[in-house]
PDB file of C-alpha atoms in Angstrom:
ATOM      1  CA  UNK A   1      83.990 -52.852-115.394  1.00  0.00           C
ATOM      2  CA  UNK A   2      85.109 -53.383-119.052  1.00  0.00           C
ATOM      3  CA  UNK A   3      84.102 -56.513-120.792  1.00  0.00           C
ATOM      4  CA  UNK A   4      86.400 -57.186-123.522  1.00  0.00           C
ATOM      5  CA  UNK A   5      86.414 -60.005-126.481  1.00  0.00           C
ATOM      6  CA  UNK A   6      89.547 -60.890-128.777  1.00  0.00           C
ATOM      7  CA  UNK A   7      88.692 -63.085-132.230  1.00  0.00           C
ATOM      8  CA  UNK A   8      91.063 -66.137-131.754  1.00  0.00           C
ATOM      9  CA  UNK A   9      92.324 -64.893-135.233  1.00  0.00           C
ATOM     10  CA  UNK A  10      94.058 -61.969-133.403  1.00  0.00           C
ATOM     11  CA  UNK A  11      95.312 -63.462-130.630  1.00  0.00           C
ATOM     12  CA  UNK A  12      95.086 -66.927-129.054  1.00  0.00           C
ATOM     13  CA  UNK A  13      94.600 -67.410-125.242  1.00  0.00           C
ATOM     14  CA  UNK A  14      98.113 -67.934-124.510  1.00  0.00           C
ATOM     15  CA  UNK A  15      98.833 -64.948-126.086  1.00  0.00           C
ATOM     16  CA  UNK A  16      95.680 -63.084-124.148  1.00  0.00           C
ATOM     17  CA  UNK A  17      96.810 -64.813-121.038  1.00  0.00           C
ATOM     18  CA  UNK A  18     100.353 -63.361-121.214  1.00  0.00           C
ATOM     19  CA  UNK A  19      99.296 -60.181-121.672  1.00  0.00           C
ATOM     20  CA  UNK A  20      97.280 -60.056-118.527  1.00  0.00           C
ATOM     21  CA  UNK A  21      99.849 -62.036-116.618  1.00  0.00           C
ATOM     22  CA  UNK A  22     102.159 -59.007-116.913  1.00  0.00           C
ATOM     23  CA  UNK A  23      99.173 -56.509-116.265  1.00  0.00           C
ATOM     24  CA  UNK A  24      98.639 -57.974-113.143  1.00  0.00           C
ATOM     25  CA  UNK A  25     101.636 -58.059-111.729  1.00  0.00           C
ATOM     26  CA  UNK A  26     102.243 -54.367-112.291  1.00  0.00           C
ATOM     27  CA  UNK A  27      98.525 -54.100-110.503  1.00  0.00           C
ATOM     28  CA  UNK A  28      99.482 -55.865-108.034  1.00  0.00           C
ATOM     29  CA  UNK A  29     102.854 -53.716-107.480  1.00  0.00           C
ATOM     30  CA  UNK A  30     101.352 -49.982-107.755  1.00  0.00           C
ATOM     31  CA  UNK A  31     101.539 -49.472-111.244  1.00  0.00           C
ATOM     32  CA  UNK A  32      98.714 -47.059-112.761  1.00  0.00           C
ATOM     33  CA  UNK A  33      96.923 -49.329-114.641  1.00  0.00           C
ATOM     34  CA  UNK A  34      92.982 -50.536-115.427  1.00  0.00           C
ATOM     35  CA  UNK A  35      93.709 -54.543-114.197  1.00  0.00           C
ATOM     36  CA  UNK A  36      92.367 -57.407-114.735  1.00  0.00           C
ATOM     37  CA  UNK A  37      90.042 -59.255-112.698  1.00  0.00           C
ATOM     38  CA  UNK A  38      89.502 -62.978-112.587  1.00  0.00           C
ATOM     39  CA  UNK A  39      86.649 -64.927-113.776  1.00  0.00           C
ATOM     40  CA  UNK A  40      84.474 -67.304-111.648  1.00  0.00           C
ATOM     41  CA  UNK A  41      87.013 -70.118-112.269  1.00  0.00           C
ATOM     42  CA  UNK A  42      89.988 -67.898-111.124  1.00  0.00           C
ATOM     43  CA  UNK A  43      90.602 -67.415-114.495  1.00  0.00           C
ATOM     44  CA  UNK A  44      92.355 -64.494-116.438  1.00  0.00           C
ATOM     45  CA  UNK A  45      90.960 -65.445-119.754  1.00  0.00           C
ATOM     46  CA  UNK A  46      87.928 -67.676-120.549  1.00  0.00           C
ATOM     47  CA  UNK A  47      87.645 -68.815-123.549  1.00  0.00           C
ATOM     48  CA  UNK A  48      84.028 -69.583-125.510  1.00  0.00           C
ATOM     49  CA  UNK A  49      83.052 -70.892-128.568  1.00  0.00           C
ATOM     50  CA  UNK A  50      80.096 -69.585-130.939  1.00  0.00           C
ATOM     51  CA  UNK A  51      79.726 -70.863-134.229  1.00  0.00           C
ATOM     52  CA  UNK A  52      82.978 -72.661-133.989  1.00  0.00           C
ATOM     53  CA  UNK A  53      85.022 -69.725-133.429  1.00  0.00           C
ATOM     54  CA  UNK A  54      87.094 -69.822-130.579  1.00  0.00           C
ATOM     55  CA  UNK A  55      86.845 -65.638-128.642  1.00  0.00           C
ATOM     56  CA  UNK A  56      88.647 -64.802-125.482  1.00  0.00           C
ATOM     57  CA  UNK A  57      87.193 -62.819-122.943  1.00  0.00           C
ATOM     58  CA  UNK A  58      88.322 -60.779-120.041  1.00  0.00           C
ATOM     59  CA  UNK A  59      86.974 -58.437-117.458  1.00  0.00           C
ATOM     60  CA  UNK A  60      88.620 -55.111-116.347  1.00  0.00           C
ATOM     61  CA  UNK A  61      88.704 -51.909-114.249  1.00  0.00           C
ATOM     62  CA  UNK A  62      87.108 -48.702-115.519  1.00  0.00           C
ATOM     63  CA  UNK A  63      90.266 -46.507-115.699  1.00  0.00           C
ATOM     64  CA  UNK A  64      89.653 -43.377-113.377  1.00  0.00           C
ATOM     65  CA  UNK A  65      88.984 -40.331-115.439  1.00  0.00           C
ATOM     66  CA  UNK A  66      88.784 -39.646-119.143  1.00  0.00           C
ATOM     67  CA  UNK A  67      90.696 -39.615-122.070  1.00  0.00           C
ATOM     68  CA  UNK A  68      92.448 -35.883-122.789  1.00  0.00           C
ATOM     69  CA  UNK A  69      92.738 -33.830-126.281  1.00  0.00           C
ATOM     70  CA  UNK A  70      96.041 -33.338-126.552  1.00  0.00           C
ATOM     71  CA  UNK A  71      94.926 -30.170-128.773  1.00  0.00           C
ATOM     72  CA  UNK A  72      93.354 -28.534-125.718  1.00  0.00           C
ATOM     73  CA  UNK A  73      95.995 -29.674-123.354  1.00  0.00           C
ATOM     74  CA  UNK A  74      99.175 -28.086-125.032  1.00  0.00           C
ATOM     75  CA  UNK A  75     100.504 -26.401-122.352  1.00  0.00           C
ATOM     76  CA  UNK A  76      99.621 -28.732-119.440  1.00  0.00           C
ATOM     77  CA  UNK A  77     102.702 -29.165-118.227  1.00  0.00           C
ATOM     78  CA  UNK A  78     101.435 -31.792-115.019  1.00  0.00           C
ATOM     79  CA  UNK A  79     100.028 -33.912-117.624  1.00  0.00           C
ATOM     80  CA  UNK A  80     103.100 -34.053-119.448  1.00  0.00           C
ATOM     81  CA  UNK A  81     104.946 -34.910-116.274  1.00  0.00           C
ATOM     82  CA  UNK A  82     101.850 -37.438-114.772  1.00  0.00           C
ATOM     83  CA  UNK A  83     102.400 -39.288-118.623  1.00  0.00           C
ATOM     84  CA  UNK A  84     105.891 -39.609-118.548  1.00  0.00           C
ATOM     85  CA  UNK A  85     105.640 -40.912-114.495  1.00  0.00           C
ATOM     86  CA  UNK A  86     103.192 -43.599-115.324  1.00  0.00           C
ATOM     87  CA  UNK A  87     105.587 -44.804-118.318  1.00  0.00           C
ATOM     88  CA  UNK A  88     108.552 -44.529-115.876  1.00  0.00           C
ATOM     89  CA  UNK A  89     107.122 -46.961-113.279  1.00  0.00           C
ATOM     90  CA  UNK A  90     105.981 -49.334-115.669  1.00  0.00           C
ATOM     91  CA  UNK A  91     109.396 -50.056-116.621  1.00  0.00           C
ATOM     92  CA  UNK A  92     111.288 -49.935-112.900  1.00  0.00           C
ATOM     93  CA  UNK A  93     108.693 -52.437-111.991  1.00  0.00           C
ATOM     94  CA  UNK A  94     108.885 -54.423-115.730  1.00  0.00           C
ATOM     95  CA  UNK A  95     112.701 -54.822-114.525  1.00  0.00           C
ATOM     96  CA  UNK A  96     111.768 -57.181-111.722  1.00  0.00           C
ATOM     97  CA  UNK A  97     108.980 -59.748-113.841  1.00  0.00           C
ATOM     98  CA  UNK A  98     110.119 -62.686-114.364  1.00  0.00           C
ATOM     99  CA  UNK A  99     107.307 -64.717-116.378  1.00  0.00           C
ATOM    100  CA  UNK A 100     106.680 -68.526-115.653  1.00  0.00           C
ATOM    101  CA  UNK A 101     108.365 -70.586-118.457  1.00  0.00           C
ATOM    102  CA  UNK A 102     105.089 -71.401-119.288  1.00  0.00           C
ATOM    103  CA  UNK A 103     104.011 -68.344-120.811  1.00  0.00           C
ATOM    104  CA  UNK A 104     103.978 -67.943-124.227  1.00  0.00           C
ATOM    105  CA  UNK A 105     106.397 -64.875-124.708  1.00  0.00           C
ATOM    106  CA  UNK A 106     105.377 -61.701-126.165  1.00  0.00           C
ATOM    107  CA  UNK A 107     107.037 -60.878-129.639  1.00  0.00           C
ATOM    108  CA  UNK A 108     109.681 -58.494-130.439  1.00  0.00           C
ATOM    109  CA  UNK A 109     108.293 -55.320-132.154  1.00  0.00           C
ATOM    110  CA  UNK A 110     111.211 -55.824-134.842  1.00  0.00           C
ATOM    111  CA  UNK A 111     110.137 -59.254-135.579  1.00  0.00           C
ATOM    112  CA  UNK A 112     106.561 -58.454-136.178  1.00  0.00           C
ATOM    113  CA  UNK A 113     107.219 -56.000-138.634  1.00  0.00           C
ATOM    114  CA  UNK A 114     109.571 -58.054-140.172  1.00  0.00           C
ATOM    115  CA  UNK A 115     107.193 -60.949-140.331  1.00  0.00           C
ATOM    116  CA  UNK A 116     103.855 -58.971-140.862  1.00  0.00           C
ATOM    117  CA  UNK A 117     104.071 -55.366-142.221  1.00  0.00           C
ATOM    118  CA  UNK A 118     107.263 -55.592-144.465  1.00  0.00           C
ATOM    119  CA  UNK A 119     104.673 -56.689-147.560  1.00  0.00           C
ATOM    120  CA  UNK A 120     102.805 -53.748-147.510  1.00  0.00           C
ATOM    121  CA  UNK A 121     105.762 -51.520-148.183  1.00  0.00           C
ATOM    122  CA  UNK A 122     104.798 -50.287-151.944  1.00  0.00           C
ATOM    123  CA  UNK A 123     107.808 -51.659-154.476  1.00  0.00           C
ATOM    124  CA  UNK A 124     109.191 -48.554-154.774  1.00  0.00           C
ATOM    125  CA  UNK A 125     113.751 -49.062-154.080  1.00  0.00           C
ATOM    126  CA  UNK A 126     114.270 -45.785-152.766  1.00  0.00           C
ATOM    127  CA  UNK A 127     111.517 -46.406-150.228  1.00  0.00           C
ATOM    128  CA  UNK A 128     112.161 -50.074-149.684  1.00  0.00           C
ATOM    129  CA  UNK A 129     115.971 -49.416-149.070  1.00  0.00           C
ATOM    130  CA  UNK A 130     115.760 -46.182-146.345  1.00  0.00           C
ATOM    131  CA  UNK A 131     112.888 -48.659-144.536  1.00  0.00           C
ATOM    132  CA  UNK A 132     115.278 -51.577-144.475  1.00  0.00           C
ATOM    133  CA  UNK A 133     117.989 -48.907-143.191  1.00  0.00           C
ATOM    134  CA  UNK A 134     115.573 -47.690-140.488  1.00  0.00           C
ATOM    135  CA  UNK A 135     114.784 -51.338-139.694  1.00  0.00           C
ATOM    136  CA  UNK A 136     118.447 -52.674-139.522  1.00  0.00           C
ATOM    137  CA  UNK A 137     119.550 -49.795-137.770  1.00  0.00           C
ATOM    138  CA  UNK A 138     116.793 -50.331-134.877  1.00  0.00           C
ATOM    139  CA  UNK A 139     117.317 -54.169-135.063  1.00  0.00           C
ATOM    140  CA  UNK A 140     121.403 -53.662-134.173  1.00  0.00           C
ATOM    141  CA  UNK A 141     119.931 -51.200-131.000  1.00  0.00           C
ATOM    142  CA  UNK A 142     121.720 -53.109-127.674  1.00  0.00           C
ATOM    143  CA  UNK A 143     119.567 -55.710-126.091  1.00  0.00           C
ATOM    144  CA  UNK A 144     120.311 -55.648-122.996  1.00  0.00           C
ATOM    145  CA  UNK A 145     118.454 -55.429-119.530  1.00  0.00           C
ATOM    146  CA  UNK A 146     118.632 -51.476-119.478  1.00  0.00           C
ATOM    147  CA  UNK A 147     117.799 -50.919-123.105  1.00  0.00           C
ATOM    148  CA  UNK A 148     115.406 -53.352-124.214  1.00  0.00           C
ATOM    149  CA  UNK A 149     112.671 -55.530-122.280  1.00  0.00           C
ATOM    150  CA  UNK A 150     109.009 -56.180-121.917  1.00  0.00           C
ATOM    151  CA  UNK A 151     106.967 -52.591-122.840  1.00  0.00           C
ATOM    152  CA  UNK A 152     103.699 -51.654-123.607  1.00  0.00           C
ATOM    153  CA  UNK A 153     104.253 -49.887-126.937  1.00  0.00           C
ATOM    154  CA  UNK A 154     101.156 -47.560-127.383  1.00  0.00           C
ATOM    155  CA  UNK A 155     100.708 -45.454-124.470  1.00  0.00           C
ATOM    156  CA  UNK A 156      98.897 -42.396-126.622  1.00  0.00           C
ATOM    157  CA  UNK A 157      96.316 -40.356-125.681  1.00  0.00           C
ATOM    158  CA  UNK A 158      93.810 -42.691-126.692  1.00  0.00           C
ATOM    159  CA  UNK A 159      95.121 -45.587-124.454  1.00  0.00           C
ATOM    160  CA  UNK A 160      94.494 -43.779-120.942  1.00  0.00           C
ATOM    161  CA  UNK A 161      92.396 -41.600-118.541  1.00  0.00           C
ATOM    162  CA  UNK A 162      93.754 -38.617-116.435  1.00  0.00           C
ATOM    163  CA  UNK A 163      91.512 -37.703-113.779  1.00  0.00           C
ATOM    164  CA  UNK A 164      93.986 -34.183-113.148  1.00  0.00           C
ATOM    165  CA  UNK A 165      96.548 -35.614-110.852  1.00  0.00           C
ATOM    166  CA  UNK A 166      97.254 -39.095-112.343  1.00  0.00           C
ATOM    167  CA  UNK A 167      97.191 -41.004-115.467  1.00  0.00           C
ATOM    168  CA  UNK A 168      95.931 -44.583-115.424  1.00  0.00           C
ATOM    169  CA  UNK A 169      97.474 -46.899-118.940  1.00  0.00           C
ATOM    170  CA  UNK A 170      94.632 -49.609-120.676  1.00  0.00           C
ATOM    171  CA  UNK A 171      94.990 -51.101-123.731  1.00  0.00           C
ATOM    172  CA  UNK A 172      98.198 -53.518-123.421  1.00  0.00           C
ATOM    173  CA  UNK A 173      97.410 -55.720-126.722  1.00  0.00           C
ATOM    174  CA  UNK A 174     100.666 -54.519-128.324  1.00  0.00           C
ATOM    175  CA  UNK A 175     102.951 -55.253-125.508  1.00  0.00           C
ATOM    176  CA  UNK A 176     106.107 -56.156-127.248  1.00  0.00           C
ATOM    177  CA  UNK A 177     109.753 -56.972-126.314  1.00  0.00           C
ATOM    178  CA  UNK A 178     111.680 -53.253-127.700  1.00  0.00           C
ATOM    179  CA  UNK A 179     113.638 -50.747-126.950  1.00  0.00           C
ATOM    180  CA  UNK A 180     112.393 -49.112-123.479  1.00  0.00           C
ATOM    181  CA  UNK A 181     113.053 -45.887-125.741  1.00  0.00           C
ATOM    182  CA  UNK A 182     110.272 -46.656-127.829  1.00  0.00           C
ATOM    183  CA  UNK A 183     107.890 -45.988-125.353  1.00  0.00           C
ATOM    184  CA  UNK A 184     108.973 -42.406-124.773  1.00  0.00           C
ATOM    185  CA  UNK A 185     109.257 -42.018-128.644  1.00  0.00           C
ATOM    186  CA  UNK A 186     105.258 -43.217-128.785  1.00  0.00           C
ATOM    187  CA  UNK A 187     103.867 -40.527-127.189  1.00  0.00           C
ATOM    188  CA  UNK A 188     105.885 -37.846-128.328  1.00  0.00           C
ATOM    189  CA  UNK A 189     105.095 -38.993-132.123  1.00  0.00           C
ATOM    190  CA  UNK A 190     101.323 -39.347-131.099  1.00  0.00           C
ATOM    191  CA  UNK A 191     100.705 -36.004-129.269  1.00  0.00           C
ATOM    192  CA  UNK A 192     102.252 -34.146-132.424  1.00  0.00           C
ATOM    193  CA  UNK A 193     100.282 -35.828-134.800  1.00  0.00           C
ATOM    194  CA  UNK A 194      97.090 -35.570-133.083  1.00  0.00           C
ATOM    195  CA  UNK A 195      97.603 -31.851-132.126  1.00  0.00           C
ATOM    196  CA  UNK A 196      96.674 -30.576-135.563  1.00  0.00           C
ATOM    197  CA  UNK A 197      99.988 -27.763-135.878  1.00  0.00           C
ATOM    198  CA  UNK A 198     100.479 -26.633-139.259  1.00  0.00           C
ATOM    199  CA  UNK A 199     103.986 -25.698-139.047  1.00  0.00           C
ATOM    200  CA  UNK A 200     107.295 -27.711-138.295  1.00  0.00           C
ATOM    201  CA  UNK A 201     108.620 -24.850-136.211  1.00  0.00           C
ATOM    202  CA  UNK A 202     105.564 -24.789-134.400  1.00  0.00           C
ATOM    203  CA  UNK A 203     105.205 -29.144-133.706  1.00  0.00           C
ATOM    204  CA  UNK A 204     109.026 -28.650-132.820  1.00  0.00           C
ATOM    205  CA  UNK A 205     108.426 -25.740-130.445  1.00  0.00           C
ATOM    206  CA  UNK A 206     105.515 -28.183-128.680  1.00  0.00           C
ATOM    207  CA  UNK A 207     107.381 -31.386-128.514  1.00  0.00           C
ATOM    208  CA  UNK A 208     110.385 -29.889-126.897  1.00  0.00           C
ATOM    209  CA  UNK A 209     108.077 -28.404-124.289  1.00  0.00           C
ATOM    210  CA  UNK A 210     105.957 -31.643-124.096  1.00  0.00           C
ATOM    211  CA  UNK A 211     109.186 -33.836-124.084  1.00  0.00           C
ATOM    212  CA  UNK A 212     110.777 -31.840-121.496  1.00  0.00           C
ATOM    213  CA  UNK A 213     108.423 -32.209-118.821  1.00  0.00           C
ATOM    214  CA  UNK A 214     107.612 -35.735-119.698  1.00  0.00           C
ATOM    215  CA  UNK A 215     110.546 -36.727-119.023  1.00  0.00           C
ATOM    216  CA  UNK A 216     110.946 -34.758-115.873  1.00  0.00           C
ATOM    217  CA  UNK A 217     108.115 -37.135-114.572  1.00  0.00           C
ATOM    218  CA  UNK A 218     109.518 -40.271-116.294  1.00  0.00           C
ATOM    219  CA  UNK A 219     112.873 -39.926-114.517  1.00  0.00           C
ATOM    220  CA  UNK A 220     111.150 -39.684-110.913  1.00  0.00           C
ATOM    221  CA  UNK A 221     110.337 -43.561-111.702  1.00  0.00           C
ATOM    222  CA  UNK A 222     113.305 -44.678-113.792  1.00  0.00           C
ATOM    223  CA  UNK A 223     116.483 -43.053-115.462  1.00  0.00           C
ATOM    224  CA  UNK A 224     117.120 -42.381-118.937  1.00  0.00           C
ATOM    225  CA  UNK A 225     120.514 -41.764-120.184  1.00  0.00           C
ATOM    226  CA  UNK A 226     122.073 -39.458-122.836  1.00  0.00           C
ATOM    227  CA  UNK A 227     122.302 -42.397-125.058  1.00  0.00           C
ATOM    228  CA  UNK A 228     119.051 -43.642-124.643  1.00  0.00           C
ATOM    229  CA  UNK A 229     118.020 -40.515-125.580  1.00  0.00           C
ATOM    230  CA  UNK A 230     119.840 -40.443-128.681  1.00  0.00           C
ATOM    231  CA  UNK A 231     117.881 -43.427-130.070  1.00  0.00           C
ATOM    232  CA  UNK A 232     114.938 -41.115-129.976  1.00  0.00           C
ATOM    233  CA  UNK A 233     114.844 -40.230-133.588  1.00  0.00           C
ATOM    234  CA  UNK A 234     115.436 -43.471-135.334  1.00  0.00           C
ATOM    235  CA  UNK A 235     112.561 -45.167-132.820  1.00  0.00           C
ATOM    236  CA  UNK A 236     110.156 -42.085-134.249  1.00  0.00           C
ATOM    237  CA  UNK A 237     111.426 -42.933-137.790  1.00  0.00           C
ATOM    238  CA  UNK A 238     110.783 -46.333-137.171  1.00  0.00           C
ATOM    239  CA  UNK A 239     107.013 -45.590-135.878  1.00  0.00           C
ATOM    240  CA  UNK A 240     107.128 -43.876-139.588  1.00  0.00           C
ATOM    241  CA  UNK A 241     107.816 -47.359-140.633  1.00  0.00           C
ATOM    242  CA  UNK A 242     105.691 -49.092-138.825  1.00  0.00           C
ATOM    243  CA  UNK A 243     102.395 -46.818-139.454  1.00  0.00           C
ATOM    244  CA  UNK A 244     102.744 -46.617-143.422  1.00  0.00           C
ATOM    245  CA  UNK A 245     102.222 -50.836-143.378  1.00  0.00           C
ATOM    246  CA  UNK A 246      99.466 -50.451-140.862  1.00  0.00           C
ATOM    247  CA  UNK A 247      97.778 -47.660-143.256  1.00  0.00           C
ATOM    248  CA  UNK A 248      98.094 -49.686-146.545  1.00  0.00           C
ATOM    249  CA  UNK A 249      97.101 -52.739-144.806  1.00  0.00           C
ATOM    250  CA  UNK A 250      94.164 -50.902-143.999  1.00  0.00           C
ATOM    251  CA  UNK A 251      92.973 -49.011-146.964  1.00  0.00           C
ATOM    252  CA  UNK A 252      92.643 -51.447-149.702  1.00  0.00           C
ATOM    253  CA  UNK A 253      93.239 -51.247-153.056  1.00  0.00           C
ATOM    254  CA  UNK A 254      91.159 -48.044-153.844  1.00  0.00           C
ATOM    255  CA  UNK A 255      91.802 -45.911-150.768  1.00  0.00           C
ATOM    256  CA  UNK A 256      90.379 -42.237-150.815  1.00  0.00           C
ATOM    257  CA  UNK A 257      92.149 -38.777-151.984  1.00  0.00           C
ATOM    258  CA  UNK A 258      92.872 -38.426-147.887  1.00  0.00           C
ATOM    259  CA  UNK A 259      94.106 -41.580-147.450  1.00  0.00           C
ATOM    260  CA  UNK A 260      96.285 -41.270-150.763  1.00  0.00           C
ATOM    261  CA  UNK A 261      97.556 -37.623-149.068  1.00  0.00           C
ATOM    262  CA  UNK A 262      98.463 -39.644-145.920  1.00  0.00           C
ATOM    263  CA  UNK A 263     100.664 -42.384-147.372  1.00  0.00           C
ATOM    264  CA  UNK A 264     102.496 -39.785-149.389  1.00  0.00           C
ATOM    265  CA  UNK A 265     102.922 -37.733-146.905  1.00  0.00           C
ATOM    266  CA  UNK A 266     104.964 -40.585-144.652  1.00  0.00           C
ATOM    267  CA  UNK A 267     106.575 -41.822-147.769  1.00  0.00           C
ATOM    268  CA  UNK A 268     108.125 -38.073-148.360  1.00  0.00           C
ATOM    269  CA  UNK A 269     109.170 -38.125-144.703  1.00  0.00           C
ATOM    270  CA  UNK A 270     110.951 -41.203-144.690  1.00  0.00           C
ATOM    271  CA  UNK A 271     112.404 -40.421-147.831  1.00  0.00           C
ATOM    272  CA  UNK A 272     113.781 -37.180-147.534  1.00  0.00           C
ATOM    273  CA  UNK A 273     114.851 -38.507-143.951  1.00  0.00           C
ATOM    274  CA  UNK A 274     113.012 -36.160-142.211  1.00  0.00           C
ATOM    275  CA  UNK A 275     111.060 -36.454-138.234  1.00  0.00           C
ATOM    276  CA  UNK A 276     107.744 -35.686-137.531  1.00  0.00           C
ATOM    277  CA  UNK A 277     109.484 -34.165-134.884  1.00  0.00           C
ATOM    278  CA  UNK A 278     112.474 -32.475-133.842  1.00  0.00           C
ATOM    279  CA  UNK A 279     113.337 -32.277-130.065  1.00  0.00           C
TER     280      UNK A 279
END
């Protein structure tokens, strides 16, 4: 079993509680997931104070197997298609929770950057402008029940275990109301940037084979159309977005030559409008 404990500054237990409130239900209806398991009190979430400071804890299944490199696993074509599956029945069964009214409701990805990671865009109008484009543009995306719902929004390698036939999702602290698009984007943007290939040709030639048979498995759960599809590169330009606040956010004010080489390097990608992959 995992243990896990969230500061009250990053999420409240209402929050933590609708989190696992989703999580179980998929559980509960076959999805491939490390559940929850209630407390003592038949609890989800338990909440205890030390030193005045409110932390949430919860209790869940050891996912079965172990986390992948992606860089060793460039041609494994079933765990393409076992990655894409597991995303695919998360969202046929997503399309059938209803929450209690109760719940507190999870936020819409848009929103949150909007709200929280706008300020750490540097001052800079070219770069402010094409990230308010990128934003808009996603923000105007249809909202409706086959586009956009409940997802969990970081299903990279580091947030599950294959055990060579299946892949079993952890890690649901950034489920967000978004496109269902996004999560096909996520793990497309994270297995080229964490497969270390030096060339474009070379992460293009590797995320058209790994997006292929990812979505060969997705589409035995759930169907994706053309224009779904199409959204693909703004939701990956977008991530862009979304990663340069993170970074800054993170660094401080006197952040290392790498770090420096990093933000540049997504700054000259959103500006020249450019992917980190084309598919």
């Amino acid at each position: 079993m995992i243990l896990r404990i969230v500061h009250n500054k990053h999420r409240t237990a209402a929050q933590v509680y609708s989190e696992l409130h989703w999580l179980e239900f998929l559980r509960h209806h076959g999805a491939t997931v490390a559940g929850p398991f209630p407390s003592l009190n038949d609890n989800l979430v338990e909440t205890i104070v030390v030193e005045d400071t409110p932390l949430h804890v919860s209790v869940f299944a050891r996912a079965r197997g172990k986390l992948i490199d992606i860089r060793q696993e460039r041609n494994n074509k079933q765990l393409f298609q076992a990655w894409g599956l597991a995303i695919g029945r998360l969202h046929r069964l997503t399309a059938d929770y209803r929450p209690p009214a109760d719940i507190v409701r999870r936020e819409d990805d848009v929103n949150i950057f909007k709200s929280t990671l706008a300020q750490y865009i540097p001052a800079e109008p070219a770069l402010q402008e094409r990230v308010a484009a990128i934003v808009g543009a996603t923000e105007r995306l249809p909202k409706t029940k086959d586009w956009y719902g409940l997802i969990h929004s970081d299903v990279h390698q580091y947030n599950f275990f294959y055990d060579g036939e299946a892949v079993q999702i952890f890690d649901f602290d950034d489920a967000c109301y978004h496109q269902l698009a996004s999560d096909l984007a996520i793990p497309l943007y994270y297995a080229i940037w964490g497969n270390n290939l030096k060339s474009q040709a070379e992460k293009d030639a590797f995320g058209r084979l790994f997006f292929e048979h990812f979505l060969i498995g997705y589409q035995r759960e759930f169907h994706v159309s053309r224009e779904h599809l199409a959204t693909i590169p703004l939701l990956l330009q977008f991530r862009d977005c979304e990663l340069l606040a993170v970074l800054l956010s993170e660094f401080g004010a006197t952040p290392s030559e790498k770090e420096i080489a990093l933000v540049e390097s997504f700054k000259k990608r959103l500006l020249e409008n450019q992917l980190i992959v084309n598919i």
